[in-house]
GROMACS .gro file of C-alpha atoms in nm:
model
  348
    1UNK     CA    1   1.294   1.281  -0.352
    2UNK     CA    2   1.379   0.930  -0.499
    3UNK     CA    3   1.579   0.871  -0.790
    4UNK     CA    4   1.395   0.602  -0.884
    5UNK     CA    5   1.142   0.560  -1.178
    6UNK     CA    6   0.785   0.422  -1.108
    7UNK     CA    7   0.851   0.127  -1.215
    8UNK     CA    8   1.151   0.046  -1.047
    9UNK     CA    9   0.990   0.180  -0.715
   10UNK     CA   10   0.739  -0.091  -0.764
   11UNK     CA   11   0.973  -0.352  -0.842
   12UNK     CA   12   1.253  -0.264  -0.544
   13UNK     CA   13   0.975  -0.271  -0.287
   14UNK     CA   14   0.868  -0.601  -0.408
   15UNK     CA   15   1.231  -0.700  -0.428
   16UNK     CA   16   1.315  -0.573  -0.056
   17UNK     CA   17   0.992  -0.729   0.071
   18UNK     CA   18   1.212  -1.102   0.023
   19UNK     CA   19   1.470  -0.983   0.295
   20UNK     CA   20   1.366  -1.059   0.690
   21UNK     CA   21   1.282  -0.776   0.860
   22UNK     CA   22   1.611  -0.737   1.079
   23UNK     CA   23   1.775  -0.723   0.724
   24UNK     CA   24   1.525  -0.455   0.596
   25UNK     CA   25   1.576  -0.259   0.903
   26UNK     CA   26   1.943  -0.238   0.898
   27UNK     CA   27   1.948  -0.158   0.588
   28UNK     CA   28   1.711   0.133   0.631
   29UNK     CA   29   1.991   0.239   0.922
   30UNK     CA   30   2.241   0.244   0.612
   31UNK     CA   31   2.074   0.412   0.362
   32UNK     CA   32   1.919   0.707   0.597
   33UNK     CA   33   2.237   0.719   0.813
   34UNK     CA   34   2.045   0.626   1.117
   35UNK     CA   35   1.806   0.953   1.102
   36UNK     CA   36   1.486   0.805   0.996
   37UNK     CA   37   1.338   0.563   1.274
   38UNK     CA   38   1.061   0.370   1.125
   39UNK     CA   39   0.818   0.141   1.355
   40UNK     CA   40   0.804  -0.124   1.098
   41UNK     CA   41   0.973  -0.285   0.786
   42UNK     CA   42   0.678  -0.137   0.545
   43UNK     CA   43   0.838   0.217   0.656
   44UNK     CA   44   1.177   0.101   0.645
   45UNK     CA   45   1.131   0.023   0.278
   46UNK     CA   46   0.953   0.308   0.157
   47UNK     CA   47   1.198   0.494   0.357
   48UNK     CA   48   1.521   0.332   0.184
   49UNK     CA   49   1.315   0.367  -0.172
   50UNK     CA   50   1.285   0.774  -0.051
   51UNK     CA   51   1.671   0.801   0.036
   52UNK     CA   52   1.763   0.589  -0.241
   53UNK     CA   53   1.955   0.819  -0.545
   54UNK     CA   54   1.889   0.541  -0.813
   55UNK     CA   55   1.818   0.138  -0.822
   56UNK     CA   56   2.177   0.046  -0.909
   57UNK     CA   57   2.308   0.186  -0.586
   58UNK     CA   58   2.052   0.016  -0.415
   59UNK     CA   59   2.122  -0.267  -0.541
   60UNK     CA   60   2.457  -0.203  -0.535
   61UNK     CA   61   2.407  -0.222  -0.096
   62UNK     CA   62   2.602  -0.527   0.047
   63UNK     CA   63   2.290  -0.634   0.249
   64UNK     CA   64   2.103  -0.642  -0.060
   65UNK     CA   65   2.256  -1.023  -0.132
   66UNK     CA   66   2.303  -1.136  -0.457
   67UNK     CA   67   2.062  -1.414  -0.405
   68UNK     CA   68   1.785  -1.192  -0.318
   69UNK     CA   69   1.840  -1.068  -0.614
   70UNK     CA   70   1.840  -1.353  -0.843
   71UNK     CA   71   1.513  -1.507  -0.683
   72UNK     CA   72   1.322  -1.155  -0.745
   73UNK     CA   73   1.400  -1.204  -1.138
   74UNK     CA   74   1.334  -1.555  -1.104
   75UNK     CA   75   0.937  -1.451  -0.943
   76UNK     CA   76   0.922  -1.225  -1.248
   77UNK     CA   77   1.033  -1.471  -1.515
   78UNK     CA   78   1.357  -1.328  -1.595
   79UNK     CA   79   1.527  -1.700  -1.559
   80UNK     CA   80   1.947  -1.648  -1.584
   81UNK     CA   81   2.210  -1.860  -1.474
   82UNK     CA   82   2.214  -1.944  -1.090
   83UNK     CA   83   2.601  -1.867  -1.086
   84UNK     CA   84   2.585  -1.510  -1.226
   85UNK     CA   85   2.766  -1.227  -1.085
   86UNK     CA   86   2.576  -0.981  -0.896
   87UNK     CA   87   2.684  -0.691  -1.082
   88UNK     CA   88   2.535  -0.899  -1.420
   89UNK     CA   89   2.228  -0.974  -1.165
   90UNK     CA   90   2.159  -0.533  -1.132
   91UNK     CA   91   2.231  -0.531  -1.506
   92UNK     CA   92   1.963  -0.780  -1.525
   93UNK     CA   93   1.700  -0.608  -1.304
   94UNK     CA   94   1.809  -0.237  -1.491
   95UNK     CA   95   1.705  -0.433  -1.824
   96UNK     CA   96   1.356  -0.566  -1.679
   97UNK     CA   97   1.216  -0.288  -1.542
   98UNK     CA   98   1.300  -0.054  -1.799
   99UNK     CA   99   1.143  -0.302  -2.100
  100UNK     CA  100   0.811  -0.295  -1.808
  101UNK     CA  101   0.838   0.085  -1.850
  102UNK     CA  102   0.839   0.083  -2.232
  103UNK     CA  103   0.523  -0.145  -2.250
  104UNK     CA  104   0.362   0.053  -2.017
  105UNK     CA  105   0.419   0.350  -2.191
  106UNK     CA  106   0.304   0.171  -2.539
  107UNK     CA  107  -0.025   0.083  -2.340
  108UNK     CA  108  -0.101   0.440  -2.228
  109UNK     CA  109  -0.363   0.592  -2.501
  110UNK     CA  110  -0.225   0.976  -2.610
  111UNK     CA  111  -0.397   1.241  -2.456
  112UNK     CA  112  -0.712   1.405  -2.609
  113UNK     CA  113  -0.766   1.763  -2.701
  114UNK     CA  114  -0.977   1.934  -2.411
  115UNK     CA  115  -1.333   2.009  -2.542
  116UNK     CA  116  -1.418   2.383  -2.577
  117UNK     CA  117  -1.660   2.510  -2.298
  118UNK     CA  118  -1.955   2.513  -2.511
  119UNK     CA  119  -1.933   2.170  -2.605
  120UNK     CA  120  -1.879   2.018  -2.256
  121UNK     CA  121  -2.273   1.967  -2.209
  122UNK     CA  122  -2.282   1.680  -2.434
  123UNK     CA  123  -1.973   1.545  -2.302
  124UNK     CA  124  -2.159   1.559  -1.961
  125UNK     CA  125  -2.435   1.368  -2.059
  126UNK     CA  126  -2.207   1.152  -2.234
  127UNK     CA  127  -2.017   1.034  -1.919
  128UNK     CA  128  -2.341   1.006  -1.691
  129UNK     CA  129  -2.442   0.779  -1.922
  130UNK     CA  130  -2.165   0.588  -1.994
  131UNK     CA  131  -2.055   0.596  -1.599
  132UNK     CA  132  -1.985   0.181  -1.594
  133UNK     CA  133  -1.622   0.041  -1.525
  134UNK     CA  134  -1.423   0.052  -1.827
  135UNK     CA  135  -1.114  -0.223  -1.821
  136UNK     CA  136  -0.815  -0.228  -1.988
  137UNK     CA  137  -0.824  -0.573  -2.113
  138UNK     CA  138  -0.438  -0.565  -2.218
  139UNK     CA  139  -0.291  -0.421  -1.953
  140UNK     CA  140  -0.541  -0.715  -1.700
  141UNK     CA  141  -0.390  -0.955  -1.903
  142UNK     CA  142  -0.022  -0.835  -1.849
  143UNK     CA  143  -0.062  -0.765  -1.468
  144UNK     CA  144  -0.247  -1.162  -1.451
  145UNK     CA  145   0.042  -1.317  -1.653
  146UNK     CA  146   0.317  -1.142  -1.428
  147UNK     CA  147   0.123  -1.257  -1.075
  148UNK     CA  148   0.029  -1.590  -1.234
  149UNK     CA  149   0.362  -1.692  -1.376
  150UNK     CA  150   0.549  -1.514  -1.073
  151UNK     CA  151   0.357  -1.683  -0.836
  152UNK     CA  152   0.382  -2.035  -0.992
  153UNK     CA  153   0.751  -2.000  -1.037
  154UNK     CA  154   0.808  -1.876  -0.703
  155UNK     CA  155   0.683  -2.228  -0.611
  156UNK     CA  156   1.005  -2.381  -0.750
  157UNK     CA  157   1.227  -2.523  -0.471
  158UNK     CA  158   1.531  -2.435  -0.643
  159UNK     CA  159   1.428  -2.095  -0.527
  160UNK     CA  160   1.376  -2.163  -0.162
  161UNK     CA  161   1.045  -2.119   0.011
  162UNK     CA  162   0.771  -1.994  -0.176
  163UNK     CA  163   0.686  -1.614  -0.075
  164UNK     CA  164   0.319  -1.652  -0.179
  165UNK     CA  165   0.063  -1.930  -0.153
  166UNK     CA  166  -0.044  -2.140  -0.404
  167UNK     CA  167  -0.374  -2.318  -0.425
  168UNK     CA  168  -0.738  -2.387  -0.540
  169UNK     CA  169  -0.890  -2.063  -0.373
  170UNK     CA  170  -0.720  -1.903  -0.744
  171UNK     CA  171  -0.973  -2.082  -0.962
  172UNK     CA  172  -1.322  -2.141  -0.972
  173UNK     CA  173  -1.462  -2.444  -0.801
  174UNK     CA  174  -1.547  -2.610  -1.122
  175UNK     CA  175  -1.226  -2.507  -1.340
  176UNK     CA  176  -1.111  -2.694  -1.634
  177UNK     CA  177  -0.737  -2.806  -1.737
  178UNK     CA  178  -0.630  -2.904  -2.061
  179UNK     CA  179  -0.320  -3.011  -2.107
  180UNK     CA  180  -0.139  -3.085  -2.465
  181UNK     CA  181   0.250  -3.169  -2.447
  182UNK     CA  182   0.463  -3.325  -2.741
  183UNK     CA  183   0.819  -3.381  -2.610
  184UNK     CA  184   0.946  -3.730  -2.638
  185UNK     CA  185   0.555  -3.864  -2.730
  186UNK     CA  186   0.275  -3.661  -2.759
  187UNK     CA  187  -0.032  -3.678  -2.518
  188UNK     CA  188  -0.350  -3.469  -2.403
  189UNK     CA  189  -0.481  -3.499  -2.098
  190UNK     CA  190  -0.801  -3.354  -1.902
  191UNK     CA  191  -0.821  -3.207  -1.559
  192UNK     CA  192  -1.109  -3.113  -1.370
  193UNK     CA  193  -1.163  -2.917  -1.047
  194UNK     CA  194  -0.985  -2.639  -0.839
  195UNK     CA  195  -0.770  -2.884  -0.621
  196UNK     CA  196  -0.654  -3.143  -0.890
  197UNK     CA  197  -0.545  -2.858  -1.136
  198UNK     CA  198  -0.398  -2.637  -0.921
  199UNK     CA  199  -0.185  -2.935  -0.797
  200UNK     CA  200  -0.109  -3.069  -1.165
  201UNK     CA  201   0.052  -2.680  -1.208
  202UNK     CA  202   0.235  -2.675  -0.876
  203UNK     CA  203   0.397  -3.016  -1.045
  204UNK     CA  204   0.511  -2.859  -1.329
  205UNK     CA  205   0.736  -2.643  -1.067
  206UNK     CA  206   0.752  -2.819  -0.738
  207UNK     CA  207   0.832  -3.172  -0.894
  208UNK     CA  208   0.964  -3.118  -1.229
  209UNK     CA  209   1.141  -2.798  -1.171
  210UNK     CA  210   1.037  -2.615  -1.441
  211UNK     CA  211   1.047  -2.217  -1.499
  212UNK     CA  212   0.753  -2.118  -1.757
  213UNK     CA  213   0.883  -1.751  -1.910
  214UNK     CA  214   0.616  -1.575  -2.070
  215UNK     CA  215   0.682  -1.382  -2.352
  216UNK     CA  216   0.453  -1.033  -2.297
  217UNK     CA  217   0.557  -0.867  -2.628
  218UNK     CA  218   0.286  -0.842  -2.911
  219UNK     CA  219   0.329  -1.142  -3.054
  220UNK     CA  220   0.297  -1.287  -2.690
  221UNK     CA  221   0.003  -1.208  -2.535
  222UNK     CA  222  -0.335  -1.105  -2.663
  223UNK     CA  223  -0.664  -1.058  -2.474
  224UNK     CA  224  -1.010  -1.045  -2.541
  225UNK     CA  225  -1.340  -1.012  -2.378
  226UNK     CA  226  -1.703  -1.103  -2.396
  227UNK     CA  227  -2.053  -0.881  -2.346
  228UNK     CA  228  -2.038  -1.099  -2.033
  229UNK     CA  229  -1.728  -1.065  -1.880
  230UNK     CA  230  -1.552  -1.360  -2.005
  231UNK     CA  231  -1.236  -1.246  -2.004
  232UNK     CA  232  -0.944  -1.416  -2.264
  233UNK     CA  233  -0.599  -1.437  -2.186
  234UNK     CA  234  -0.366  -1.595  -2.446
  235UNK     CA  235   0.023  -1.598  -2.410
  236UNK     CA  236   0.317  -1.796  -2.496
  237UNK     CA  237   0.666  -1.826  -2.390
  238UNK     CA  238   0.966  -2.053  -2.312
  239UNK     CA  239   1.003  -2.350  -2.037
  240UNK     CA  240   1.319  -2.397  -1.874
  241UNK     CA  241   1.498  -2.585  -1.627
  242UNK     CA  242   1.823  -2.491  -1.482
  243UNK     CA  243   1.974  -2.308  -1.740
  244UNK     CA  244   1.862  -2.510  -2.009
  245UNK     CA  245   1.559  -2.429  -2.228
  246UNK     CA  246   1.336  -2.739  -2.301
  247UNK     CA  247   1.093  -2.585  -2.494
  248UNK     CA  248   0.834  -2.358  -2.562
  249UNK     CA  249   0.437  -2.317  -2.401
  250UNK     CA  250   0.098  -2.201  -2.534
  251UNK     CA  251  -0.148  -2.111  -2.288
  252UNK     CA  252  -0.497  -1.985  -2.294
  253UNK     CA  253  -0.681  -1.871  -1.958
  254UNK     CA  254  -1.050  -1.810  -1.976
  255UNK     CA  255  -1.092  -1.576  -1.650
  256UNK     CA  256  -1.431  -1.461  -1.464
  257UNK     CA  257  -1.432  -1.155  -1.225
  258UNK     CA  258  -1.556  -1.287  -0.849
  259UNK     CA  259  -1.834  -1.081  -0.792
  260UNK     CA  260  -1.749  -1.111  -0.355
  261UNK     CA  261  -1.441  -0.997  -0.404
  262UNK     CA  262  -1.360  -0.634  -0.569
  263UNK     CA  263  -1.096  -0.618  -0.867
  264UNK     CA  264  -1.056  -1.012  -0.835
  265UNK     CA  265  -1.045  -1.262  -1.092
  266UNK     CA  266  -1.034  -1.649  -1.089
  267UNK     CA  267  -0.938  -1.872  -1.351
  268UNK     CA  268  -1.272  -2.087  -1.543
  269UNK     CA  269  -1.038  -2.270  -1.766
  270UNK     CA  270  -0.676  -2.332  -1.899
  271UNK     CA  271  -0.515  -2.482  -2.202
  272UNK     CA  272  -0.167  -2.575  -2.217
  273UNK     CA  273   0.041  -2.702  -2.494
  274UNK     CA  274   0.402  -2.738  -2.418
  275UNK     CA  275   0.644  -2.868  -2.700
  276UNK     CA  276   0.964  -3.021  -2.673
  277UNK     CA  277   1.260  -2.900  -2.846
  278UNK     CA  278   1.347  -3.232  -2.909
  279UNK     CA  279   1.035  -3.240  -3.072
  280UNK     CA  280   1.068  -2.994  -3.359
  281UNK     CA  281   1.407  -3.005  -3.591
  282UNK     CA  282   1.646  -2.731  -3.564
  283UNK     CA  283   1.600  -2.421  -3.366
  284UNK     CA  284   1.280  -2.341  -3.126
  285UNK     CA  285   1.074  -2.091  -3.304
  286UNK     CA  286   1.030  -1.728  -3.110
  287UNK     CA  287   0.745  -1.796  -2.861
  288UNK     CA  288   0.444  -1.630  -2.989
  289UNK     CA  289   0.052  -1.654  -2.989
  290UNK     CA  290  -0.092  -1.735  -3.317
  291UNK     CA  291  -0.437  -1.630  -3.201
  292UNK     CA  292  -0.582  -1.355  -3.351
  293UNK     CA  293  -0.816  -1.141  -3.154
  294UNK     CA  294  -1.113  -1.281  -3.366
  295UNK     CA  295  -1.013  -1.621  -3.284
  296UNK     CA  296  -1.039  -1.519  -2.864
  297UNK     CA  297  -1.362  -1.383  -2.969
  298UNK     CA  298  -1.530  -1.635  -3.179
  299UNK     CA  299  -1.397  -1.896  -2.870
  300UNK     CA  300  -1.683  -1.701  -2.674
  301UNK     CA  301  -1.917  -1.746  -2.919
  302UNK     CA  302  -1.890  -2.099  -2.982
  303UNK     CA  303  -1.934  -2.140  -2.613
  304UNK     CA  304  -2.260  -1.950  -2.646
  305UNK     CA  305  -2.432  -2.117  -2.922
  306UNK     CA  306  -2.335  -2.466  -2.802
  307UNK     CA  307  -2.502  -2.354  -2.489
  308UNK     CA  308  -2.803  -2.246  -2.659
  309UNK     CA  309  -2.800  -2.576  -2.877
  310UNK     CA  310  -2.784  -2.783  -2.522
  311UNK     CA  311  -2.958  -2.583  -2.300
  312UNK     CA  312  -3.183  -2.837  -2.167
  313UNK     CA  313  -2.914  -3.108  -2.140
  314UNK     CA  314  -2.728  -2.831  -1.940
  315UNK     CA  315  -2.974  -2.703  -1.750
  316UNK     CA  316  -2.989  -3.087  -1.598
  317UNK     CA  317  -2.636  -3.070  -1.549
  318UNK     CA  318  -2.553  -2.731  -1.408
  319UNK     CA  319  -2.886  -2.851  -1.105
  320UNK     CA  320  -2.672  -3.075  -1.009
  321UNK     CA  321  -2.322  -2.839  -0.989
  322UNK     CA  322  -2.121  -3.017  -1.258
  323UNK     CA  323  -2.218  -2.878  -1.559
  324UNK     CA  324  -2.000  -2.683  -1.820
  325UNK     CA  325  -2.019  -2.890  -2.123
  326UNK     CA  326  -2.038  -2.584  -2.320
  327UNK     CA  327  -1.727  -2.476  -2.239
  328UNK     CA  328  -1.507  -2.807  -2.319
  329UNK     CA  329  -1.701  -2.803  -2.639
  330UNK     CA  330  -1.556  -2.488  -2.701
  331UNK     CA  331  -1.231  -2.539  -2.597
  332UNK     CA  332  -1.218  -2.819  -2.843
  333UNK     CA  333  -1.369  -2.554  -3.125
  334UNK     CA  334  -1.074  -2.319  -3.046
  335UNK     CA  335  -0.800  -2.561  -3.000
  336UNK     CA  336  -0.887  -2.741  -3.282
  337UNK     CA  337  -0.866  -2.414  -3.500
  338UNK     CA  338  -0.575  -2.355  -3.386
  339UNK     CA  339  -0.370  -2.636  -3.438
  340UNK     CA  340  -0.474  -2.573  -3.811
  341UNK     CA  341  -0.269  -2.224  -3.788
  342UNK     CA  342   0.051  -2.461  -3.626
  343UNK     CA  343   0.359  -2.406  -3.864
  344UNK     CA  344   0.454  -2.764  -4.008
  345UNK     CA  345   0.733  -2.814  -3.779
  346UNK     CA  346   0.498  -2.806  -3.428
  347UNK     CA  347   0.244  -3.018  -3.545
  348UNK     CA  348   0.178  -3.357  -3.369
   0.00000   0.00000   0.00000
């Protein structure tokens, strides 16, 4: 039986999946003392999580380098000094996985009472009724921001080669980009299309070696979602490079479930605002989302009625595979509100 909680199952395997093979099986020789005899490295691991008594002494293992280490918190946002010990490193990973555990925990609804016999009929009906796919919009949005940001960090060379791949196949064909950054001057610029604005976010990484931390707490990340599966993302956090912190990011994702793929989603639109700490006097304020949940929601419905005020214009547009007008217009409804609810000291 493994010591190991759930959550730091789920994050060691991930973790051990960024050795080589020949690394993952000698290590598997270590931890089992040579008794279990795996045919492959996806049995070696789940082998060394078994025989494991607890993450540290994983961790702890010699052939579990410190750099393997550091580039698994890196992929999960966690961005520390590159010269840090590894015991501070396990320390590190300890503190991560058991904050995931506490918001997973918050996110799990208390059981209900069980109904008494004689009223399970209606509860019956109830659920034959109501037998569609429920989705918890929250926890989507958490498990998108730690792929998204984990796989666009990932892409940073500082951390050697990339473990994923990034590229256009993550958004839809006809995605929109806006981005917003005030650092040293202040400028807004559109992108359109699956290969130009994936590119413009590998740049962010690849070419200007930036780290974008998201913060997942309350204040963080919110989510909403529309009768027709419009799903909002909104979350905010800190961009760094090295071990300096340049600023701080607001992001919005507007995401759209493929309907060829099951439990996929692709990305329809982003807006990003990044500001500067040079930008606002004194200290950076605690990254947060000042979205409230009827702000997601009323972004949806401006997107509806300025589709039903330009439907013919649209119609004209969308025959010819170009068309989302309604959605920039209500980008620009949204964004607009927003930067009404910016304290003094982030506005332009």
């Amino acid at each position: 039986m493994s010591g190991l909680s759930p959550t730091e199952i789920e994050g060691c395997r991930y973790l051990l999946g960024l050795l080589d093979n020949d690394e993952i099986m000698a290590l598997c020789d270590t931890v089992t003392n040579r008794l279990v005899h795996p045919e492959n490295s996806q049995g070696a691991i789940h082998a060394i999580l078994v025989y494991s008594q607890s993450a540290e002494e994983l961790l702890r293992r010699k052939k579990v380098h410190r750099e393997v280490i550091f580039k698994y918190l890196a992929t999960q946002g966690v961005i520390i000094p590159p010269t840090t010990e590894k015991h501070n490193l396990i320390q590190h990973a300890k503190d991560y996985w058991q904050a995931q555990s506490h918001l997973k925990l918050k996110a799990t609804p208390e059981p209900k009472p069980e109904p008494k016999t004689e009223d399970l009929q209606p509860y019956q009906q109830q659920a034959k009724e109501d037998k569609t796919e429920k989705v918890d919009y929250r926890r989507l949005g958490e498990e998108f921001c730690h792929w998204f940001f984990g796989l666009l960090n990932s892409q940073n060379p500082f951390l050697g080669p990339p473990q994923d791949e990034w590229g256009p196949q993550h958004f839809w064909h006809d995605v929109k980009l806006k981005f917003y950054y005030n650092t040293s001057e202040q400028n807004v610029i559109d992108y359109h299309g699956a290969e130009i604005v994936s590119l413009r976010l590998l740049s962010l990484v690849k070419e200007e070696f930036l780290f974008l931390t998201p913060n997942l707490d309350s204040q963080g990340l919110k989510c909403a979602s529309s009768p027709h599966g419009l799903v909002m993302v909104g979350v905010a956090g800190t961009v760094h490079r090295g071990n300096t912190c340049l600023g701080i990011f607001e992001q919005v994702f507007g995401l759209i479930r493929c309907p060829l793929l099951a439990n996929t989603w692709k990305i329809k639109f982003i807006n990003l605002r990044i500001i500067g700490e040079n930008s606002t006097p004194g200290a950076l304020l605690k990254p947060a989302v000042r979205f409230e949940q009827s702000d997601l929601e009323a972004f949806y419905n401006v997107i509806a009625l300025c589709g039903t005020n330009e439907a013919q214009h649209n119609r004209q547009a969308l025959d010819s595979g170009t068309g989302d007008q309604a959605l920039c217009s209500g980008n620009e409804a949204l964004l607009n509100k927003k930067e009404m609810s910016l304290p003094n000291s982030l506005k332009h």
